[in-house]
PDB file of C-alpha atoms and ligand atoms in Angstrom:
ATOM      1  CA  UNK A   1      12.136 -21.479 -25.957  1.00 53.00           C
ATOM      2  CA  UNK A   2      15.372 -20.930 -27.965  1.00 62.00           C
ATOM      3  CA  UNK A   3      17.457 -18.443 -26.676  1.00 59.00           C
ATOM      4  CA  UNK A   4      17.451 -16.662 -29.942  1.00 56.00           C
ATOM      5  CA  UNK A   5      13.598 -16.732 -29.760  1.00 54.00           C
ATOM      6  CA  UNK A   6      14.069 -15.502 -25.398  1.00 55.00           C
ATOM      7  CA  UNK A   7      16.082 -12.818 -27.067  1.00 51.00           C
ATOM      8  CA  UNK A   8      14.123 -11.708 -29.423  1.00 52.00           C
ATOM      9  CA  UNK A   9      11.230 -11.997 -26.596  1.00 50.00           C
ATOM     10  CA  UNK A  10      13.492  -9.338 -24.616  1.00 48.00           C
ATOM     11  CA  UNK A  11      14.364  -7.026 -26.748  1.00 47.00           C
ATOM     12  CA  UNK A  12      10.742  -6.145 -28.497  1.00 50.00           C
ATOM     13  CA  UNK A  13       9.138  -5.781 -24.547  1.00 45.00           C
ATOM     14  CA  UNK A  14      12.718  -3.515 -24.396  1.00 45.00           C
ATOM     15  CA  UNK A  15      11.803  -1.733 -27.597  1.00 46.00           C
ATOM     16  CA  UNK A  16       8.223  -1.298 -27.425  1.00 46.00           C
ATOM     17  CA  UNK A  17       8.844  -0.246 -23.374  1.00 49.00           C
ATOM     18  CA  UNK A  18      11.071   2.197 -24.553  1.00 49.00           C
ATOM     19  CA  UNK A  19       9.052   4.169 -27.657  1.00 61.00           C
ATOM     20  CA  UNK A  20       7.784   7.798 -26.557  1.00 72.00           C
ATOM     21  CA  UNK A  21       5.179   8.975 -29.857  1.00 82.00           C
ATOM     22  CA  UNK A  22       6.339   7.635 -32.956  1.00 81.00           C
ATOM     23  CA  UNK A  23       8.773   9.585 -35.159  1.00 81.00           C
ATOM     24  CA  UNK A  24       6.882  11.899 -38.172  1.00 79.00           C
ATOM     25  CA  UNK A  25       6.817  10.587 -41.346  1.00 79.00           C
ATOM     26  CA  UNK A  26       5.898  15.081 -42.812  1.00 81.00           C
ATOM     27  CA  UNK A  27       7.099  17.685 -41.790  1.00 83.00           C
ATOM     28  CA  UNK A  28       3.753  18.629 -39.653  1.00 86.00           C
ATOM     29  CA  UNK A  29       0.278  17.463 -40.000  1.00 87.00           C
ATOM     30  CA  UNK A  30      -2.011  19.574 -37.702  1.00 87.00           C
ATOM     31  CA  UNK A  31      -4.817  17.749 -36.597  1.00 86.00           C
ATOM     32  CA  UNK A  32      -8.553  17.616 -37.222  1.00 83.00           C
ATOM     33  CA  UNK A  33      -9.668  17.149 -34.061  1.00 72.00           C
ATOM     34  CA  UNK A  34     -13.023  15.114 -34.659  1.00 64.00           C
ATOM     35  CA  UNK A  35     -14.642  13.624 -31.609  1.00 59.00           C
ATOM     36  CA  UNK A  36     -15.347  10.200 -33.379  1.00 56.00           C
ATOM     37  CA  UNK A  37     -11.033   9.939 -33.863  1.00 52.00           C
ATOM     38  CA  UNK A  38      -9.222   8.531 -30.259  1.00 54.00           C
ATOM     39  CA  UNK A  39      -6.285  10.763 -30.059  1.00 50.00           C
ATOM     40  CA  UNK A  40      -3.533   8.927 -28.194  1.00 48.00           C
ATOM     41  CA  UNK A  41      -0.761   7.147 -30.127  1.00 45.00           C
ATOM     42  CA  UNK A  42      -2.770   6.917 -33.364  1.00 56.00           C
ATOM     43  CA  UNK A  43      -3.374  11.166 -33.504  1.00 68.00           C
ATOM     44  CA  UNK A  44      -5.225  12.604 -35.448  1.00 82.00           C
ATOM     45  CA  UNK A  45      -5.427  12.996 -39.396  1.00 85.00           C
ATOM     46  CA  UNK A  46      -3.693  16.030 -41.137  1.00 90.00           C
ATOM     47  CA  UNK A  47      -5.229  18.815 -42.575  1.00 92.00           C
ATOM     48  CA  UNK A  48      -4.737  19.724 -46.069  1.00 94.00           C
ATOM     49  CA  UNK A  49      -1.265  21.165 -47.068  1.00 94.00           C
ATOM     50  CA  UNK A  50      -3.511  24.376 -48.584  1.00 96.00           C
ATOM     51  CA  UNK A  51      -5.215  24.233 -45.511  1.00 95.00           C
ATOM     52  CA  UNK A  52      -2.998  24.932 -43.255  1.00 97.00           C
ATOM     53  CA  UNK A  53      -1.640  28.514 -41.701  1.00 97.00           C
ATOM     54  CA  UNK A  54       0.542  30.224 -39.622  1.00 98.00           C
ATOM     55  CA  UNK A  55      -2.509  30.171 -36.779  1.00 98.00           C
ATOM     56  CA  UNK A  56      -1.758  26.351 -36.908  1.00 97.00           C
ATOM     57  CA  UNK A  57       1.903  26.694 -35.270  1.00 98.00           C
ATOM     58  CA  UNK A  58       0.595  29.335 -32.905  1.00 98.00           C
ATOM     59  CA  UNK A  59      -0.775  29.096 -29.117  1.00 98.00           C
ATOM     60  CA  UNK A  60      -2.517  31.723 -26.601  1.00 97.00           C
ATOM     61  CA  UNK A  61      -3.338  29.252 -24.356  1.00 96.00           C
ATOM     62  CA  UNK A  62      -0.652  29.372 -21.464  1.00 97.00           C
ATOM     63  CA  UNK A  63      -0.300  33.484 -22.203  1.00 95.00           C
ATOM     64  CA  UNK A  64      -3.409  33.443 -18.699  1.00 91.00           C
ATOM     65  CA  UNK A  65      -2.849  34.157 -14.951  1.00 89.00           C
ATOM     66  CA  UNK A  66      -5.126  31.975 -14.332  1.00 92.00           C
ATOM     67  CA  UNK A  67      -7.016  30.998 -11.270  1.00 94.00           C
ATOM     68  CA  UNK A  68      -5.886  28.924  -8.195  1.00 94.00           C
ATOM     69  CA  UNK A  69      -9.508  29.533  -5.869  1.00 93.00           C
ATOM     70  CA  UNK A  70     -10.106  25.504  -5.388  1.00 94.00           C
ATOM     71  CA  UNK A  71      -9.696  22.529  -3.105  1.00 95.00           C
ATOM     72  CA  UNK A  72      -5.562  22.050  -3.961  1.00 97.00           C
ATOM     73  CA  UNK A  73      -4.415  26.171  -4.939  1.00 97.00           C
ATOM     74  CA  UNK A  74      -3.448  24.566  -8.560  1.00 97.00           C
ATOM     75  CA  UNK A  75      -4.382  25.519 -12.331  1.00 97.00           C
ATOM     76  CA  UNK A  76      -2.959  24.035 -14.790  1.00 96.00           C
ATOM     77  CA  UNK A  77      -3.103  25.114 -18.368  1.00 97.00           C
ATOM     78  CA  UNK A  78      -2.704  22.382 -21.669  1.00 97.00           C
ATOM     79  CA  UNK A  79      -0.695  22.863 -24.820  1.00 97.00           C
ATOM     80  CA  UNK A  80      -0.818  19.386 -25.893  1.00 95.00           C
ATOM     81  CA  UNK A  81      -2.774  18.197 -29.231  1.00 92.00           C
ATOM     82  CA  UNK A  82      -6.227  18.538 -27.929  1.00 90.00           C
ATOM     83  CA  UNK A  83      -6.631  22.337 -27.002  1.00 93.00           C
ATOM     84  CA  UNK A  84      -3.400  22.231 -30.146  1.00 95.00           C
ATOM     85  CA  UNK A  85      -3.700  20.701 -32.417  1.00 94.00           C
ATOM     86  CA  UNK A  86      -0.443  21.675 -34.830  1.00 95.00           C
ATOM     87  CA  UNK A  87       1.025  19.799 -32.033  1.00 95.00           C
ATOM     88  CA  UNK A  88      -0.221  16.311 -33.884  1.00 93.00           C
ATOM     89  CA  UNK A  89       2.410  14.222 -34.770  1.00 91.00           C
ATOM     90  CA  UNK A  90       5.549  16.649 -33.044  1.00 93.00           C
ATOM     91  CA  UNK A  91       6.277  14.020 -29.791  1.00 93.00           C
ATOM     92  CA  UNK A  92       5.646  16.869 -27.076  1.00 95.00           C
ATOM     93  CA  UNK A  93       3.571  18.893 -25.185  1.00 97.00           C
ATOM     94  CA  UNK A  94       4.075  21.746 -22.478  1.00 98.00           C
ATOM     95  CA  UNK A  95       1.809  23.095 -19.849  1.00 98.00           C
ATOM     96  CA  UNK A  96       2.001  26.261 -17.594  1.00 97.00           C
ATOM     97  CA  UNK A  97       0.883  25.615 -14.158  1.00 98.00           C
ATOM     98  CA  UNK A  98       0.711  28.077 -11.049  1.00 98.00           C
ATOM     99  CA  UNK A  99       0.283  26.749  -7.554  1.00 98.00           C
ATOM    100  CA  UNK A 100      -1.170  29.687  -4.700  1.00 98.00           C
ATOM    101  CA  UNK A 101       1.672  28.940  -1.698  1.00 98.00           C
ATOM    102  CA  UNK A 102       0.765  25.552  -0.489  1.00 98.00           C
ATOM    103  CA  UNK A 103      -1.318  24.447  -3.330  1.00 98.00           C
ATOM    104  CA  UNK A 104      -0.361  21.405  -4.645  1.00 98.00           C
ATOM    105  CA  UNK A 105      -0.449  19.056  -7.567  1.00 98.00           C
ATOM    106  CA  UNK A 106      -1.777  15.893  -6.161  1.00 97.00           C
ATOM    107  CA  UNK A 107       0.124  12.299  -6.470  1.00 98.00           C
ATOM    108  CA  UNK A 108      -0.064  11.589 -11.034  1.00 98.00           C
ATOM    109  CA  UNK A 109       2.342  10.233 -13.369  1.00 97.00           C
ATOM    110  CA  UNK A 110       1.949  10.648 -17.128  1.00 96.00           C
ATOM    111  CA  UNK A 111       1.638   7.103 -18.739  1.00 94.00           C
ATOM    112  CA  UNK A 112       3.053   8.622 -21.937  1.00 93.00           C
ATOM    113  CA  UNK A 113       5.852  11.008 -21.383  1.00 96.00           C
ATOM    114  CA  UNK A 114       9.345  11.773 -19.165  1.00 97.00           C
ATOM    115  CA  UNK A 115       8.004  15.316 -17.719  1.00 98.00           C
ATOM    116  CA  UNK A 116      10.621  18.451 -17.747  1.00 98.00           C
ATOM    117  CA  UNK A 117       9.790  20.531 -14.977  1.00 98.00           C
ATOM    118  CA  UNK A 118      11.370  24.735 -14.729  1.00 98.00           C
ATOM    119  CA  UNK A 119      10.185  26.711 -12.093  1.00 98.00           C
ATOM    120  CA  UNK A 120       9.939  30.464 -13.281  1.00 98.00           C
ATOM    121  CA  UNK A 121       9.747  32.333  -9.688  1.00 97.00           C
ATOM    122  CA  UNK A 122       8.880  30.394  -6.916  1.00 98.00           C
ATOM    123  CA  UNK A 123       9.646  27.701  -4.620  1.00 98.00           C
ATOM    124  CA  UNK A 124       8.032  24.280  -4.515  1.00 98.00           C
ATOM    125  CA  UNK A 125       8.414  21.443  -3.005  1.00 98.00           C
ATOM    126  CA  UNK A 126       8.786  18.162  -6.073  1.00 98.00           C
ATOM    127  CA  UNK A 127       9.306  14.196  -5.591  1.00 98.00           C
ATOM    128  CA  UNK A 128       9.096  10.928  -7.442  1.00 97.00           C
ATOM    129  CA  UNK A 129       8.397   7.519  -6.279  1.00 97.00           C
ATOM    130  CA  UNK A 130      10.541   4.607  -9.160  1.00 96.00           C
ATOM    131  CA  UNK A 131       9.210   1.063  -8.788  1.00 95.00           C
ATOM    132  CA  UNK A 132      12.489   0.797  -6.438  1.00 96.00           C
ATOM    133  CA  UNK A 133       9.719   2.266  -3.898  1.00 96.00           C
ATOM    134  CA  UNK A 134      12.316   5.164  -3.384  1.00 97.00           C
ATOM    135  CA  UNK A 135      11.018   9.053  -3.211  1.00 98.00           C
ATOM    136  CA  UNK A 136      12.941  11.258  -4.702  1.00 97.00           C
ATOM    137  CA  UNK A 137      13.226  15.106  -4.421  1.00 98.00           C
ATOM    138  CA  UNK A 138      13.810  18.442  -4.544  1.00 98.00           C
ATOM    139  CA  UNK A 139      13.187  22.044  -3.388  1.00 98.00           C
ATOM    140  CA  UNK A 140      13.534  23.868  -6.610  1.00 98.00           C
ATOM    141  CA  UNK A 141      13.319  27.623  -6.657  1.00 98.00           C
ATOM    142  CA  UNK A 142      12.935  30.410  -9.960  1.00 98.00           C
ATOM    143  CA  UNK A 143      15.408  29.180 -12.230  1.00 98.00           C
ATOM    144  CA  UNK A 144      15.740  25.477 -11.512  1.00 98.00           C
ATOM    145  CA  UNK A 145      14.784  22.650 -13.378  1.00 98.00           C
ATOM    146  CA  UNK A 146      13.610  18.438 -12.586  1.00 98.00           C
ATOM    147  CA  UNK A 147      13.283  15.626 -14.665  1.00 97.00           C
ATOM    148  CA  UNK A 148      10.689  12.840 -13.636  1.00 97.00           C
ATOM    149  CA  UNK A 149      10.941   9.736 -15.136  1.00 96.00           C
ATOM    150  CA  UNK A 150       8.361   8.370 -17.664  1.00 96.00           C
ATOM    151  CA  UNK A 151       5.287   7.227 -16.182  1.00 95.00           C
ATOM    152  CA  UNK A 152       6.059   7.263 -12.501  1.00 97.00           C
ATOM    153  CA  UNK A 153       4.808   9.087  -9.088  1.00 98.00           C
ATOM    154  CA  UNK A 154       4.630  12.143  -8.706  1.00 98.00           C
ATOM    155  CA  UNK A 155       3.742  15.470  -6.813  1.00 98.00           C
ATOM    156  CA  UNK A 156       4.692  19.517  -6.767  1.00 98.00           C
ATOM    157  CA  UNK A 157       3.781  21.272  -3.902  1.00 98.00           C
ATOM    158  CA  UNK A 158       3.960  25.560  -3.812  1.00 98.00           C
ATOM    159  CA  UNK A 159       6.644  26.169  -0.342  1.00 98.00           C
ATOM    160  CA  UNK A 160       7.316  29.295  -0.876  1.00 98.00           C
ATOM    161  CA  UNK A 161       5.229  32.098  -0.003  1.00 97.00           C
ATOM    162  CA  UNK A 162       4.333  33.639  -3.009  1.00 97.00           C
ATOM    163  CA  UNK A 163       2.455  32.078  -5.828  1.00 97.00           C
ATOM    164  CA  UNK A 164       4.973  29.918  -7.671  1.00 98.00           C
ATOM    165  CA  UNK A 165       4.523  29.078 -12.134  1.00 97.00           C
ATOM    166  CA  UNK A 166       5.676  26.079 -13.271  1.00 98.00           C
ATOM    167  CA  UNK A 167       6.694  25.534 -16.682  1.00 98.00           C
ATOM    168  CA  UNK A 168       6.698  21.782 -17.534  1.00 98.00           C
ATOM    169  CA  UNK A 169       7.951  19.740 -21.146  1.00 98.00           C
ATOM    170  CA  UNK A 170       6.139  16.478 -22.033  1.00 98.00           C
ATOM    171  CA  UNK A 171       7.443  14.149 -24.620  1.00 96.00           C
ATOM    172  CA  UNK A 172       4.609  12.475 -25.714  1.00 95.00           C
ATOM    173  CA  UNK A 173       1.811  14.763 -27.313  1.00 93.00           C
ATOM    174  CA  UNK A 174      -0.911  13.295 -25.222  1.00 92.00           C
ATOM    175  CA  UNK A 175       1.122  12.838 -21.939  1.00 95.00           C
ATOM    176  CA  UNK A 176      -2.371  11.373 -20.561  1.00 94.00           C
ATOM    177  CA  UNK A 177      -2.639  11.919 -16.832  1.00 96.00           C
ATOM    178  CA  UNK A 178      -3.621   9.017 -13.850  1.00 96.00           C
ATOM    179  CA  UNK A 179      -3.734  10.788 -10.755  1.00 96.00           C
ATOM    180  CA  UNK A 180      -3.346   8.083  -8.152  1.00 96.00           C
ATOM    181  CA  UNK A 181      -6.561   8.361  -5.863  1.00 97.00           C
ATOM    182  CA  UNK A 182      -9.060   9.651  -7.895  1.00 96.00           C
ATOM    183  CA  UNK A 183      -7.743   6.203  -9.579  1.00 96.00           C
ATOM    184  CA  UNK A 184      -8.881   4.388  -6.937  1.00 97.00           C
ATOM    185  CA  UNK A 185     -11.762   6.718  -5.440  1.00 97.00           C
ATOM    186  CA  UNK A 186     -12.919   8.237  -8.082  1.00 96.00           C
ATOM    187  CA  UNK A 187     -13.431   5.927 -10.644  1.00 96.00           C
ATOM    188  CA  UNK A 188     -16.802   4.905 -12.863  1.00 94.00           C
ATOM    189  CA  UNK A 189     -18.378   2.595 -11.825  1.00 95.00           C
ATOM    190  CA  UNK A 190     -16.697   2.076  -8.212  1.00 96.00           C
ATOM    191  CA  UNK A 191     -14.322  -0.480  -7.234  1.00 97.00           C
ATOM    192  CA  UNK A 192     -15.362  -2.423  -5.456  1.00 98.00           C
ATOM    193  CA  UNK A 193     -15.530  -1.918  -1.700  1.00 98.00           C
ATOM    194  CA  UNK A 194     -13.889  -5.104  -0.927  1.00 98.00           C
ATOM    195  CA  UNK A 195     -11.519  -4.270  -3.239  1.00 98.00           C
ATOM    196  CA  UNK A 196      -9.834  -1.338  -1.739  1.00 98.00           C
ATOM    197  CA  UNK A 197     -10.528  -2.624   2.234  1.00 98.00           C
ATOM    198  CA  UNK A 198      -8.099  -5.327   1.087  1.00 98.00           C
ATOM    199  CA  UNK A 199      -5.901  -3.292  -0.506  1.00 97.00           C
ATOM    200  CA  UNK A 200      -5.718  -0.490   1.891  1.00 97.00           C
ATOM    201  CA  UNK A 201      -5.895  -3.202   4.599  1.00 98.00           C
ATOM    202  CA  UNK A 202      -8.674  -0.716   6.465  1.00 98.00           C
ATOM    203  CA  UNK A 203     -12.277  -1.216   7.569  1.00 98.00           C
ATOM    204  CA  UNK A 204     -15.721   0.094   4.274  1.00 98.00           C
ATOM    205  CA  UNK A 205     -16.329   3.162   6.694  1.00 98.00           C
ATOM    206  CA  UNK A 206     -12.534   4.644   5.841  1.00 98.00           C
ATOM    207  CA  UNK A 207     -13.233   3.376   2.336  1.00 98.00           C
ATOM    208  CA  UNK A 208     -16.465   5.320   1.562  1.00 97.00           C
ATOM    209  CA  UNK A 209     -14.771   7.872   3.463  1.00 97.00           C
ATOM    210  CA  UNK A 210     -12.509   8.617   0.937  1.00 97.00           C
ATOM    211  CA  UNK A 211     -14.494   8.220  -2.609  1.00 97.00           C
ATOM    212  CA  UNK A 212     -16.831  11.042  -1.115  1.00 96.00           C
ATOM    213  CA  UNK A 213     -14.423  13.689  -1.549  1.00 95.00           C
ATOM    214  CA  UNK A 214     -13.442  11.798  -4.686  1.00 94.00           C
ATOM    215  CA  UNK A 215     -16.693  10.786  -6.687  1.00 90.00           C
ATOM    216  CA  UNK A 216     -17.311  12.944  -9.248  1.00 77.00           C
ATOM    217  CA  UNK A 217     -14.354  14.975  -8.538  1.00 72.00           C
ATOM    218  CA  UNK A 218     -11.141  15.646  -9.759  1.00 60.00           C
TER     219      UNK A 218
HETATM  220  C1  LIG B   1     -10.083  23.526 -46.401  1.00 61.77           C
HETATM  221  O1  LIG B   1     -10.406  24.308 -47.330  1.00 61.77           O
HETATM  222  C2  LIG B   1     -10.907  24.800 -47.798  1.00 61.77           C
HETATM  223  C3  LIG B   1     -11.664  25.918 -48.691  1.00 61.77           C
HETATM  224  O2  LIG B   1     -11.767  27.085 -47.928  1.00 61.77           O
HETATM  225  C4  LIG B   1     -12.761  24.678 -47.300  1.00 61.77           C
HETATM  226  O3  LIG B   1     -13.605  24.241 -47.246  1.00 61.77           O
HETATM  227  C5  LIG B   1     -12.562  23.058 -46.468  1.00 61.77           C
HETATM  228  O4  LIG B   1     -13.413  22.700 -45.438  1.00 61.77           O
HETATM  229  C6  LIG B   1     -11.297  22.317 -45.664  1.00 61.77           C
HETATM  230  N1  LIG B   1     -10.664  21.988 -45.133  1.00 61.77           N
HETATM  231  C7  LIG B   1     -10.672  20.935 -44.063  1.00 61.77           C
HETATM  232  C8  LIG B   1     -10.242  19.945 -43.292  1.00 61.77           C
HETATM  233  O5  LIG B   1     -10.240  22.144 -43.722  1.00 61.77           O
HETATM  234  C1  LIG B   2      -8.430  27.260 -13.622  1.00 61.77           C
HETATM  235  O1  LIG B   2      -8.447  28.860 -13.994  1.00 61.77           O
HETATM  236  C2  LIG B   2      -9.400  29.101 -15.640  1.00 61.77           C
HETATM  237  C3  LIG B   2      -9.363  30.757 -15.861  1.00 61.77           C
HETATM  238  O2  LIG B   2      -8.658  31.473 -14.816  1.00 61.77           O
HETATM  239  C4  LIG B   2     -11.227  28.746 -14.449  1.00 61.77           C
HETATM  240  O3  LIG B   2     -11.494  29.159 -15.956  1.00 61.77           O
HETATM  241  C5  LIG B   2     -10.604  27.062 -14.143  1.00 61.77           C
HETATM  242  O4  LIG B   2     -11.539  27.496 -13.657  1.00 61.77           O
HETATM  243  C6  LIG B   2      -9.654  27.417 -13.020  1.00 61.77           C
HETATM  244  N1  LIG B   2      -9.566  25.810 -12.933  1.00 61.77           N
HETATM  245  C7  LIG B   2      -9.739  25.466 -12.248  1.00 61.77           C
HETATM  246  C8  LIG B   2      -9.001  24.224 -11.505  1.00 61.77           C
HETATM  247  O5  LIG B   2      -9.325  26.047  -9.988  1.00 61.77           O
END
């Protein structure tokens, strides 16, 4: 390889791994969701501008208090392009998270976005792991903010005595979620046991137990 080709390749790799959603090329493009659309990078086709109304830029889905009676004690409400098509091509989204005391948002990653976490009220332990396997964490209180770099494994745990309310903002209209445990033990079809026993250096009984907890569940 010539030095120029090597440089071009390195630059291409760097640029392709550092871009988030593409920039919009018009004021807005209110999405028309359809089952055949691929919502990820390509986005949705635009609603004709003559059909667009103020309601297309308005979303009430984060207003309601949600139930946290589930095994993790956490409930996430999302405003992304799937639930709020007005976000199409805007390059951002937001979620509201309610944590019961002891509630956990289990380890997961967002492959397409950096995440800003802002505590409205409550006390949460938040942490992420870098590619060097260093664990960065902090206890956040009312009004505190923390940033989770794109793609890093992270979690939030309510260490306070009351419900914790958190808003999280993403620089993608559809950040995506890949949950750590279900990605190994809750896949469809299953990852073969011999891959997991060797990967985790445990007996097959341990793998079966873990699969029983995550098959057909979140
Ligand atoms: C736009 O509005 C017209 C008139 O109300 C309607 O017939 C048409 O289906 C709408 N198109 C879209 C894509 O919403
Ligand atoms: C989140 O809350 C909504 C509204 O209360 C409820 O319908 C939904 O089942 C809850 N999800 C979980 C995972 O608890």
